[in-house]
PDB file of C-alpha atoms in Angstrom:
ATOM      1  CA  UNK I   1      25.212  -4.462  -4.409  1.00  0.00           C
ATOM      2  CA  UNK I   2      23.529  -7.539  -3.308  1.00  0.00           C
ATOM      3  CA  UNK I   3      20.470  -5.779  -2.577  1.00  0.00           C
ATOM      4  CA  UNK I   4      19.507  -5.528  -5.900  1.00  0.00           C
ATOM      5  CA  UNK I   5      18.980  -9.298  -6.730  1.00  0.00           C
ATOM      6  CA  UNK I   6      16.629  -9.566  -3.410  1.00  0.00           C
ATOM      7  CA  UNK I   7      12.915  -9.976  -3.750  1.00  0.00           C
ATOM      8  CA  UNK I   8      10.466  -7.848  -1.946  1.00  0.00           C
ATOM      9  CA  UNK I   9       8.732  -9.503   0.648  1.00  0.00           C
ATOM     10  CA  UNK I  10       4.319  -9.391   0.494  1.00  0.00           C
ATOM     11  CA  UNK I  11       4.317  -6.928   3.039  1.00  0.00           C
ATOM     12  CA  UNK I  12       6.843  -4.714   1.241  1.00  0.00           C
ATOM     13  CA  UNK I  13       5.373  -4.623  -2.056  1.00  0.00           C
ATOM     14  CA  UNK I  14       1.549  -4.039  -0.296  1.00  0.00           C
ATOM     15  CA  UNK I  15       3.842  -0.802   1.536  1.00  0.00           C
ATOM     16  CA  UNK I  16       4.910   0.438  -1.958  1.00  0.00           C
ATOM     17  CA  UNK I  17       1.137   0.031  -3.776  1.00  0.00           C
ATOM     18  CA  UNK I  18      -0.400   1.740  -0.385  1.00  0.00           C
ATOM     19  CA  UNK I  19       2.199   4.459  -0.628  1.00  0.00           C
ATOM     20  CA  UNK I  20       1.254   5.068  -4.566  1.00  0.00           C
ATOM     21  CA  UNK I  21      -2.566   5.006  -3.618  1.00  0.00           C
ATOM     22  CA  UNK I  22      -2.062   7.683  -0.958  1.00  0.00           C
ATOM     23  CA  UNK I  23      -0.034  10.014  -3.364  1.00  0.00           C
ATOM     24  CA  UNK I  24      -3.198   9.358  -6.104  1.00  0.00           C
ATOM     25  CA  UNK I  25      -5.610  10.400  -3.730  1.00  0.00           C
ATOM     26  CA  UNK I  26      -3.701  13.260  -2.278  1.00  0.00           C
ATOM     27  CA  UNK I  27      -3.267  14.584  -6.691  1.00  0.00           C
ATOM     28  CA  UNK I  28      -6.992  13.673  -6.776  1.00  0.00           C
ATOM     29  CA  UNK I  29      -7.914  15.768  -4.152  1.00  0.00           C
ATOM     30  CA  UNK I  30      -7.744  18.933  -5.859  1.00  0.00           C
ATOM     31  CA  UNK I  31      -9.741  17.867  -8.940  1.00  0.00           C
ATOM     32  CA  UNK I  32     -11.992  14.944  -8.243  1.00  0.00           C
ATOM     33  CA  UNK I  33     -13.305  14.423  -4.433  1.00  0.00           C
ATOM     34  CA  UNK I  34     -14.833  11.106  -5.374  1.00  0.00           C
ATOM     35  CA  UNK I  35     -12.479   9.513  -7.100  1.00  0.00           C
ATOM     36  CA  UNK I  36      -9.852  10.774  -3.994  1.00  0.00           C
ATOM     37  CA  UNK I  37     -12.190   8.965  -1.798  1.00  0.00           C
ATOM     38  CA  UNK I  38     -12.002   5.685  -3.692  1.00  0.00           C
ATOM     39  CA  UNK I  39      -8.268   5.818  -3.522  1.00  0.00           C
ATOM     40  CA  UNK I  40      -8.245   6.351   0.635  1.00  0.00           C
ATOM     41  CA  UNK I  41     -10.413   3.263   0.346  1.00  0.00           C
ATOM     42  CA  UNK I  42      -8.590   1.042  -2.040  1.00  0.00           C
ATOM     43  CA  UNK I  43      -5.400   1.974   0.421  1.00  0.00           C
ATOM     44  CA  UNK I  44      -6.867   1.825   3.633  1.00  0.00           C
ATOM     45  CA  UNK I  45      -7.900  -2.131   2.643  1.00  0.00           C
ATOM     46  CA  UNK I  46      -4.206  -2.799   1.521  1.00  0.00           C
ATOM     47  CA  UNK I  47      -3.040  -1.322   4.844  1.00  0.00           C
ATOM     48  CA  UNK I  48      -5.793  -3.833   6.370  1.00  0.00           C
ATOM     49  CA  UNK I  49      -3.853  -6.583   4.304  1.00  0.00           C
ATOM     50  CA  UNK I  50      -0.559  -5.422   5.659  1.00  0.00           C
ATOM     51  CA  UNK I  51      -1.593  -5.344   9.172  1.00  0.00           C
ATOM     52  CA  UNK I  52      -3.146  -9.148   8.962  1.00  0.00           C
ATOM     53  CA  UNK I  53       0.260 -10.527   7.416  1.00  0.00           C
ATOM     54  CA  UNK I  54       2.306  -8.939  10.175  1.00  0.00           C
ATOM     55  CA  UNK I  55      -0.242 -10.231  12.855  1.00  0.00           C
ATOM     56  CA  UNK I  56       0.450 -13.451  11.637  1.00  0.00           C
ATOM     57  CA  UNK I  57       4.035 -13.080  11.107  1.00  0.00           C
ATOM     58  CA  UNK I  58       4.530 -12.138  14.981  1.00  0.00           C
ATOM     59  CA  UNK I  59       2.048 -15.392  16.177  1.00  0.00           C
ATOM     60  CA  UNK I  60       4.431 -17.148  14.458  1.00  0.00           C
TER      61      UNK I  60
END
């Protein structure tokens, strides 16, 4: 019950918008290769941003 009052943390709202990009670019796939491509882009750099915050996280 007291989860709901919580904020998300960076890392888990970058988890949620790389998890929407990858289900865009998987929809995308079957209709528009280019615009699939941008999306494996767009969420391979968040995943870049999520893997920088928990590097520094851990030299912390």
């Amino acid at each position: 019950m007291f989860g709901l009052f919580m904020k998300k943390s960076e890392v888990e709202k970058l988890e949620v918008k790389y998890k929407k990009l990858l289900e865009e670019a998987h929809q995308l796939s079957t209709t528009n290769r280019s615009k699939s491509d941008e999306k494996m882009y767009e969420a391979n750099e968040v995943l870049k941003q999520i893997d920088l915050i928990k590097k520094s996280e851990e030299a912390k």
